[in-house]
Coordinates of C-alpha atoms and ligand atoms in Angstrom, one line a residue:
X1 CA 9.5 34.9 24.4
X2 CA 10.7 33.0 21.7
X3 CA 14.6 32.6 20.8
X4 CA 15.3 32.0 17.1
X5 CA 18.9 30.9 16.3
X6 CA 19.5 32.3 12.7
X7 CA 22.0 30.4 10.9
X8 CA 22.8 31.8 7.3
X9 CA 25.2 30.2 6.5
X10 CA 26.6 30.1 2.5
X11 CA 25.9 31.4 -1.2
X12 CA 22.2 32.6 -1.5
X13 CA 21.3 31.9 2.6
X14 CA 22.2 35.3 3.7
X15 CA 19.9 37.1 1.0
X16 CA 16.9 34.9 1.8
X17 CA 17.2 34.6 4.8
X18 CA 17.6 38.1 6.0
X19 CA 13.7 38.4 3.8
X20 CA 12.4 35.9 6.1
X21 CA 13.6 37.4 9.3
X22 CA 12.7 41.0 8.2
X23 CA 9.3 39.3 7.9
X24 CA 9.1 37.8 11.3
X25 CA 10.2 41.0 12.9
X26 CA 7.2 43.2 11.2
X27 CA 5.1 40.5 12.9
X28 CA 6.6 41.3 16.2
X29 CA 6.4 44.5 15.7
X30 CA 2.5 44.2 15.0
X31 CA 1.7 41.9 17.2
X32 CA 4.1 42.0 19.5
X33 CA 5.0 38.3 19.7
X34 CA 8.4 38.7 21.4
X35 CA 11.1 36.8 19.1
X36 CA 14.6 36.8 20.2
X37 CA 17.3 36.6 17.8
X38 CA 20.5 35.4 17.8
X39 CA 23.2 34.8 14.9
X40 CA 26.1 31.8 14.2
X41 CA 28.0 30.7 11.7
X42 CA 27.3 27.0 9.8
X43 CA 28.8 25.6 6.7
X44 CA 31.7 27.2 4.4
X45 CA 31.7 30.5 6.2
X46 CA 32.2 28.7 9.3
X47 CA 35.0 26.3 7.7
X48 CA 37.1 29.9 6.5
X49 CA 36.4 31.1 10.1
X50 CA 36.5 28.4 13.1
X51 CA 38.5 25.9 10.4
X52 CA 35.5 23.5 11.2
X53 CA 31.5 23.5 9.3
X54 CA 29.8 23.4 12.5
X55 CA 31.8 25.5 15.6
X56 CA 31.0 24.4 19.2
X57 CA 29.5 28.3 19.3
X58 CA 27.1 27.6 16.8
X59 CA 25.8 24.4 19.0
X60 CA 26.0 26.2 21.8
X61 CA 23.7 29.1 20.2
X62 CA 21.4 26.1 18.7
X63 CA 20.9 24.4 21.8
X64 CA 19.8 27.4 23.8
X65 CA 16.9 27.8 21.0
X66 CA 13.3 27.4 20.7
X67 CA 13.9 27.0 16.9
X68 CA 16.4 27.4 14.2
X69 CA 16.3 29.4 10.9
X70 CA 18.5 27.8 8.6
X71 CA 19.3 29.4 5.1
X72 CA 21.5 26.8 2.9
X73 CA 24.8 25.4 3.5
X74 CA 28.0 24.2 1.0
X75 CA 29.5 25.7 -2.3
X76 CA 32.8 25.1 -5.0
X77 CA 35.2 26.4 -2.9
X78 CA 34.5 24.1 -0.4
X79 CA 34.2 21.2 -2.3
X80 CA 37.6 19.4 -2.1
X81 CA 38.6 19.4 1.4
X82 CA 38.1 16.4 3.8
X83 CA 35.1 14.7 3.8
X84 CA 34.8 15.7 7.9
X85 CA 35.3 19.7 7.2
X86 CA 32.5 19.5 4.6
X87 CA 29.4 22.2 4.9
X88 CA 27.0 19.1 4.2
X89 CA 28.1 17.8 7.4
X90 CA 27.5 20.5 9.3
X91 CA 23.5 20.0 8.2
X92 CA 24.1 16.6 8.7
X93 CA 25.2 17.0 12.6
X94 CA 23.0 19.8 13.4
X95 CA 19.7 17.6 12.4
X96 CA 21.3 14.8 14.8
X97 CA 22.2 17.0 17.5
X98 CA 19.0 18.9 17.5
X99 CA 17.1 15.4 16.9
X100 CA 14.7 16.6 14.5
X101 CA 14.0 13.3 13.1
X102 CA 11.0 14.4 11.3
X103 CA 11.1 16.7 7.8
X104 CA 7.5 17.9 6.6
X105 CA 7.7 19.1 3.2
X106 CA 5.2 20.6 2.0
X107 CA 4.5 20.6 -1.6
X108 CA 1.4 22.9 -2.8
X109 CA 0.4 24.1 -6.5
X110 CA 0.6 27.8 -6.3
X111 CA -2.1 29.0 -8.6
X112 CA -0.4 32.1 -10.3
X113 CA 2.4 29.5 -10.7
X114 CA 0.5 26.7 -12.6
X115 CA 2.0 28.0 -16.0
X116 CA 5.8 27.4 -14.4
X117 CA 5.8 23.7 -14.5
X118 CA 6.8 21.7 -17.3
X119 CA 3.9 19.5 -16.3
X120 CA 0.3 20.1 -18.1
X121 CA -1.4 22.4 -15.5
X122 CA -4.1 20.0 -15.0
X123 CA -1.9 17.5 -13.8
X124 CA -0.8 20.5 -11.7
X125 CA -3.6 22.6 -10.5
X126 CA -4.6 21.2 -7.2
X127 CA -1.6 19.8 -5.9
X128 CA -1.2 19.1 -2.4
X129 CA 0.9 16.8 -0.4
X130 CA 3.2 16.2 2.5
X131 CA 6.4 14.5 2.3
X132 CA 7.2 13.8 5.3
X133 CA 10.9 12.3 5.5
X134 CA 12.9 10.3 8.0
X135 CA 15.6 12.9 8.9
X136 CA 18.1 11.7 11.6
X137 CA 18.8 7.7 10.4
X138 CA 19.1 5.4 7.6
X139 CA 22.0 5.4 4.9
X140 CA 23.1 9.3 5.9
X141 CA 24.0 8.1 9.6
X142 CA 24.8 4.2 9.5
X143 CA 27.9 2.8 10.8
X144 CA 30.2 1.4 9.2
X145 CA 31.3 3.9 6.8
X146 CA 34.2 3.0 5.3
X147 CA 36.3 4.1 2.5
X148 CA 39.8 3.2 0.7
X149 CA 41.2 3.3 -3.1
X150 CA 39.3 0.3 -4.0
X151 CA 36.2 -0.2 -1.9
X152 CA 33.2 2.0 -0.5
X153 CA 31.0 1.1 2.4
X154 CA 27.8 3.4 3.5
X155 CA 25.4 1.5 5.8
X156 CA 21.5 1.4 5.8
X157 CA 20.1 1.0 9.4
X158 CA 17.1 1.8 11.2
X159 CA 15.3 0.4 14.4
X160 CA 12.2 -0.1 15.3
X161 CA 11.5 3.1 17.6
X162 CA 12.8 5.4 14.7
X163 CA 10.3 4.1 12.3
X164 CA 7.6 4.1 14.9
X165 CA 8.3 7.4 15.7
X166 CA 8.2 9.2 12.6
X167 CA 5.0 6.4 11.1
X168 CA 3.4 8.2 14.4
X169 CA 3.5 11.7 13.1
X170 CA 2.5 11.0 9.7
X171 CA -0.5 8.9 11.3
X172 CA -1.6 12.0 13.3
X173 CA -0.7 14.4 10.7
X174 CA -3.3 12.6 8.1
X175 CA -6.0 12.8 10.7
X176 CA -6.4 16.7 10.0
X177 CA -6.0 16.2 6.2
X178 CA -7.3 13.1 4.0
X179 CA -6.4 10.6 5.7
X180 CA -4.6 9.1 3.4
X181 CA -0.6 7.5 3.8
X182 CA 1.6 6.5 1.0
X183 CA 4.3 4.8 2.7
X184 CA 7.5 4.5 0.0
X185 CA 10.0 2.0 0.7
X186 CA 11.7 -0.8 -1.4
X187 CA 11.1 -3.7 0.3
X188 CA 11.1 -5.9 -2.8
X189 CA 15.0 -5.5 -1.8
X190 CA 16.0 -3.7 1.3
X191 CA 15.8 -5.3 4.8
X192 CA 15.4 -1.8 6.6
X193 CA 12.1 -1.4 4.0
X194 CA 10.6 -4.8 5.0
X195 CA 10.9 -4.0 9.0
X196 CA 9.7 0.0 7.6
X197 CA 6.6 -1.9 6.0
X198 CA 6.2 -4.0 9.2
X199 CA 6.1 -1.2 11.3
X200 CA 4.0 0.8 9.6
X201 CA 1.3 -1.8 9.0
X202 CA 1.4 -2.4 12.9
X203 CA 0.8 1.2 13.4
X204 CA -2.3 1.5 11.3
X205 CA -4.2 -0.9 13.2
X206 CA -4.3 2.3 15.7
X207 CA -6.0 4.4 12.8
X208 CA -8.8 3.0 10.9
X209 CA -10.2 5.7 9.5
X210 CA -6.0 5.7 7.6
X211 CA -6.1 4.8 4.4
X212 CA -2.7 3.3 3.9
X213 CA -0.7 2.5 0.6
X214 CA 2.4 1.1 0.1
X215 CA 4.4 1.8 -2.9
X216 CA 7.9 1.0 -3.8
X217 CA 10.5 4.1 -4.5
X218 CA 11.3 3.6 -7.5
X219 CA 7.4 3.0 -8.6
X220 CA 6.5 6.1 -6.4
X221 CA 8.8 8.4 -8.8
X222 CA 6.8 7.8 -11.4
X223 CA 3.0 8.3 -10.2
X224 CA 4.5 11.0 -8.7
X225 CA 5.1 13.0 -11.7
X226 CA 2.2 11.0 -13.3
X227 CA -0.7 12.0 -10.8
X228 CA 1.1 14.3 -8.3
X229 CA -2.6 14.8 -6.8
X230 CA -3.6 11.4 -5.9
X231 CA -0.9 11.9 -2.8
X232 CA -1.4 13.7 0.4
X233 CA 1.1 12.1 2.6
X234 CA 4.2 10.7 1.4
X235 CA 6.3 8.8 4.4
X236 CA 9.5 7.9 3.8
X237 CA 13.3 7.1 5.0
X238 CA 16.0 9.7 4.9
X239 CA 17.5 9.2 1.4
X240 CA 14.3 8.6 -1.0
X241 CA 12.5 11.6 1.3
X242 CA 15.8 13.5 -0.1
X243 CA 15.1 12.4 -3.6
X244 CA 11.3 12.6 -3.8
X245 CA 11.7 16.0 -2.8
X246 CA 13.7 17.1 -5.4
X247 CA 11.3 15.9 -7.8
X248 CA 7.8 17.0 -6.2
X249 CA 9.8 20.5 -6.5
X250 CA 10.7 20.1 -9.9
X251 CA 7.2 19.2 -11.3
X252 CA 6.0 22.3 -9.5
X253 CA 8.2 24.7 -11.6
X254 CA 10.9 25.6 -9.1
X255 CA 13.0 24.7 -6.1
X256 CA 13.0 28.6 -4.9
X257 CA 9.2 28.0 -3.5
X258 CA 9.6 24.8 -1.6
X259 CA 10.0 25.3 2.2
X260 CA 10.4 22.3 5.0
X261 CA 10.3 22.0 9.0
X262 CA 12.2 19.3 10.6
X263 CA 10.4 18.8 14.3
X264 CA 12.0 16.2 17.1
X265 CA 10.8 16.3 21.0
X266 CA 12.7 18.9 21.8
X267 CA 13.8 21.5 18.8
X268 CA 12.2 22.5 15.4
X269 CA 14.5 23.2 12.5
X270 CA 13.3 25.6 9.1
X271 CA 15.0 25.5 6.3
X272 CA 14.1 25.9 2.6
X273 CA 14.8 23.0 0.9
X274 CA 16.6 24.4 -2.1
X275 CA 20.8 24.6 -1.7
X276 CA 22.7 27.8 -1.6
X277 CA 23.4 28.3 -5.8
X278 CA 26.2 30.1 -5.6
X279 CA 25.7 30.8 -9.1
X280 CA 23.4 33.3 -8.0
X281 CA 24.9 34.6 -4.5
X282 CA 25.6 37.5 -3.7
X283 CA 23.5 39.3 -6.7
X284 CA 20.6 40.2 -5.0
X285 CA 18.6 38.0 -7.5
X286 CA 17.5 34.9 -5.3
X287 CA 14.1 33.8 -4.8
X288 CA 13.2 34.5 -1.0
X289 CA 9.9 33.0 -1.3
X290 CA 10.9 29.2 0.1
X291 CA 12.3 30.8 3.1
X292 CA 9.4 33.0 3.3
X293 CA 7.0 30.0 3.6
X294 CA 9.5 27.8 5.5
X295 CA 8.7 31.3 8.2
X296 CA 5.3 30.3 7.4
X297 CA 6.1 26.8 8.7
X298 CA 7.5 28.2 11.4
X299 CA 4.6 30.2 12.5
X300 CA 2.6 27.0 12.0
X301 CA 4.1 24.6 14.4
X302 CA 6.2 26.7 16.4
X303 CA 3.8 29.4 17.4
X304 CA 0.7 27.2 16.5
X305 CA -0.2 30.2 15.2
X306 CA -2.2 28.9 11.7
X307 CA -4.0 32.1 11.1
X308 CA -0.6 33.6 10.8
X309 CA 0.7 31.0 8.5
X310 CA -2.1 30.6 6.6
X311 CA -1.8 35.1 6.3
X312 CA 1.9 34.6 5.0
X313 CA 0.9 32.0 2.5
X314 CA -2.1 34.2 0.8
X315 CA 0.4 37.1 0.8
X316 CA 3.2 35.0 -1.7
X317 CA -0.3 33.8 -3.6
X318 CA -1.4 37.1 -4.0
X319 CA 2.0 38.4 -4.7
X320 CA 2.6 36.1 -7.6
X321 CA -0.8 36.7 -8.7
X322 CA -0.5 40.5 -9.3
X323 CA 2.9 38.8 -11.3
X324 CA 6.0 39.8 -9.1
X325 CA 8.1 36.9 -9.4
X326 CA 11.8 37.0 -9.1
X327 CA 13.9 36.0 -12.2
X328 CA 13.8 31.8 -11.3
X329 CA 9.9 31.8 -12.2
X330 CA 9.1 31.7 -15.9
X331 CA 6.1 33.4 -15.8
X332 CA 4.5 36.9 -17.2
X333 CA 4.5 40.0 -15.4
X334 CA 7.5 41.7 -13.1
X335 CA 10.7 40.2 -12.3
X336 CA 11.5 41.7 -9.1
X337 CA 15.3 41.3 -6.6
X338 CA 15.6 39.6 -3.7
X339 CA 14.6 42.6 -1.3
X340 CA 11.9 43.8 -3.0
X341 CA 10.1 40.4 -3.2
X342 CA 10.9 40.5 0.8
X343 CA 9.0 44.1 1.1
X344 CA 6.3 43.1 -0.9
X345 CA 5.3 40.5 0.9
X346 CA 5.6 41.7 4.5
X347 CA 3.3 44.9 2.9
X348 CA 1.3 42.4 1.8
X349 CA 1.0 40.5 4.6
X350 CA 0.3 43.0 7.3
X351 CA -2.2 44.2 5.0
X352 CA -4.0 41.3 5.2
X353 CA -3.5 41.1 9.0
X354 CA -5.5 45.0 9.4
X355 CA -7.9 43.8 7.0
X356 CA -8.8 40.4 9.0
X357 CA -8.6 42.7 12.3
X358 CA -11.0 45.5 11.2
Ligands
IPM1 C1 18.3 18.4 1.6 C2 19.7 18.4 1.1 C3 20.6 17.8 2.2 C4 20.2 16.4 2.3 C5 22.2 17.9 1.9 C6 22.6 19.2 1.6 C7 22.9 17.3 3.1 O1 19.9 17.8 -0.1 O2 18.0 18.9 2.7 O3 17.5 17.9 0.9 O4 20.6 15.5 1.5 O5 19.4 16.1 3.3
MN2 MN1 18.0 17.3 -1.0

């Protein structure tokens, strides 16, 4: 059995992620994999509820998980109360609490999808990296934090064990892919980057075979838009993982596609990475496709079940390649709702699966 907390929490999250569960539960039905689920309130909704972002319920509901399904968090109305009753926080505490210190986000060029990017598609076509952020310290957590009418303080820290810890995962990680670490930092200037680098060199002294780089953030923005393919892991701390991702999703063509996993020794949080465009909400129009894959992720190194994940992944492929997109894409061929994207793909999907078992 495994118990999935479902948190849907603002804008667009409901709509997508009620695609990615109706996806997980055609899988149970199939293969009878026994999820349990259970729902709580996180972000906004929980703010015009409980008064608070993240309820002692919702913790409660976390903790007693195997893994949590996170939609997206945080909107206008929300954004002028105090700093503490903020949805962002909520995200913020339920990564700490949950200790998943270490995001994987993938970022893949999705054939059908090439034409989306503003990037030329052979800078494009064949794009795949990992960026693999620092989730649960540096500048997000650090004490002191201070603030008054004429002076800001946000702190930078990280210790040794966090760094090893997360370096250690991407180490292993690139032993089943190419091998191949670009460690970001900015160590020209930061203290927390030199001890990073430090680490990291240390580490690779375990793993020959590891090609390491080391790049500095700022530099690392640019080749990434410059030769996107020349990267297969990307480790980083907490707030350039945050930006890099942004842009690795941008050159791609659209945030809606990019899903993420947060792991720690204990719980595994999925999330898409894109926020909850309230814009959009409520109009049945959202990309599902991130949270579809983030279920993909989840089927990956939840379940260990890669055959699975790899299944869901050639279903959105295929998808997209008979040209259902949903209005976000700029691309030829159908624009299709939220739902329908959802039923496509679990069609899709478990015809794949009778296919591989006939
Ligand atoms: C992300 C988001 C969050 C972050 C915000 C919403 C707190 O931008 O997951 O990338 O900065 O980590
Ligand atoms: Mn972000």
């Amino acid at each position: 059995m495994f118990k999935i907390a479902v948190l849907p929490g603002d804008g667009i999250g409901p709509e997508v992620v009620e695609e990615g569960v109706k996806l997980l539960r055609a899988l149970d039905r199939e293969l009878n994999i026994g999820f349990v689920f259970e729902t709580a309130l996180i972000g906004g909704i929980a703010v015009d509820n409980y008064g608070i972002p993240f309820p002692e319920d919702t913790l409660k509901t976390v903790l007693n998980s195997d893994m949590v399904l996170l939609g997206a968090v945080g909107g206008p109305k929300w954004d002028n109360i105090e700093v503490s009753k903020r949805p962002e926080q909520a995200l913020l505490a339920l990564r700490k609490n949950l200790g998943v210190f270490a995001n994987i986000r993938p970022v893949k060029s999705i054939k059908p999808l090439i034409s989306a990017s503003p990037i030329k598609p052979e800078i494009i076509d064949g794009v795949d990296l990992i960026i693999l952020r620092e989730l649960t310290g540096g500048i997000y957590f650090g004490e002191p934090k201070y603030r008054d009418r004429e002076k800001a303080i946000d702190t930078l820290v990280y210790n040794r064990y966090e760094i090893e810890r997360i370096a250690r995962v991407a180490f292993k990680m690139s032993l089943s892919r190419r091998k191949k670490i670009t460690s970001v930092d900015k160590a020209n200037i930061l203290e927390s980057s030199r001890l990073w680098r430090e680490v990291v060199n240390e580490m690779s002294t375990d793993y020959p075979d590891v090609m390491i780089d080391h790049l500095y953030v700022d530099n690392c923005a640019m080749q990434l838009v410059r030769r996107p393919k020349d990267f297969d892991i990307i480790l980083t701390e907490n707030m350039f993982g945050d930006i890099l991702s942004d842009e690795a999703g941008a050159i791609l063509g659209s945030l809606g596609m990019l899903p993420s996993a947060s792991l720690g020794d204990k719980y595994a949080l999925y999330e898409p990475i894109h926020g909850s465009a309230p814009d959009i909400a409520g109009k049945g129009i959202a990309n599902p496709l991130a949270t579809i894959l983030t279920v993909a992720l989840l089927l990956r190194y939840s379940l260990n079940r890669e055959d699975l994940a790899g299944t869901v992944e050639k279903a959105v492929e295929e998808i997209l390649k008979e040209g259902y997109h949903t209005a976000d894409i700029k691309m030829d061929g159908k624009v299709v709702g939220t739902k329908e994207m959802g039923d496509l793909i679990v069609k899709k999907t478990l015809e794949i699966l009778e296919g591989d078992m006939r």
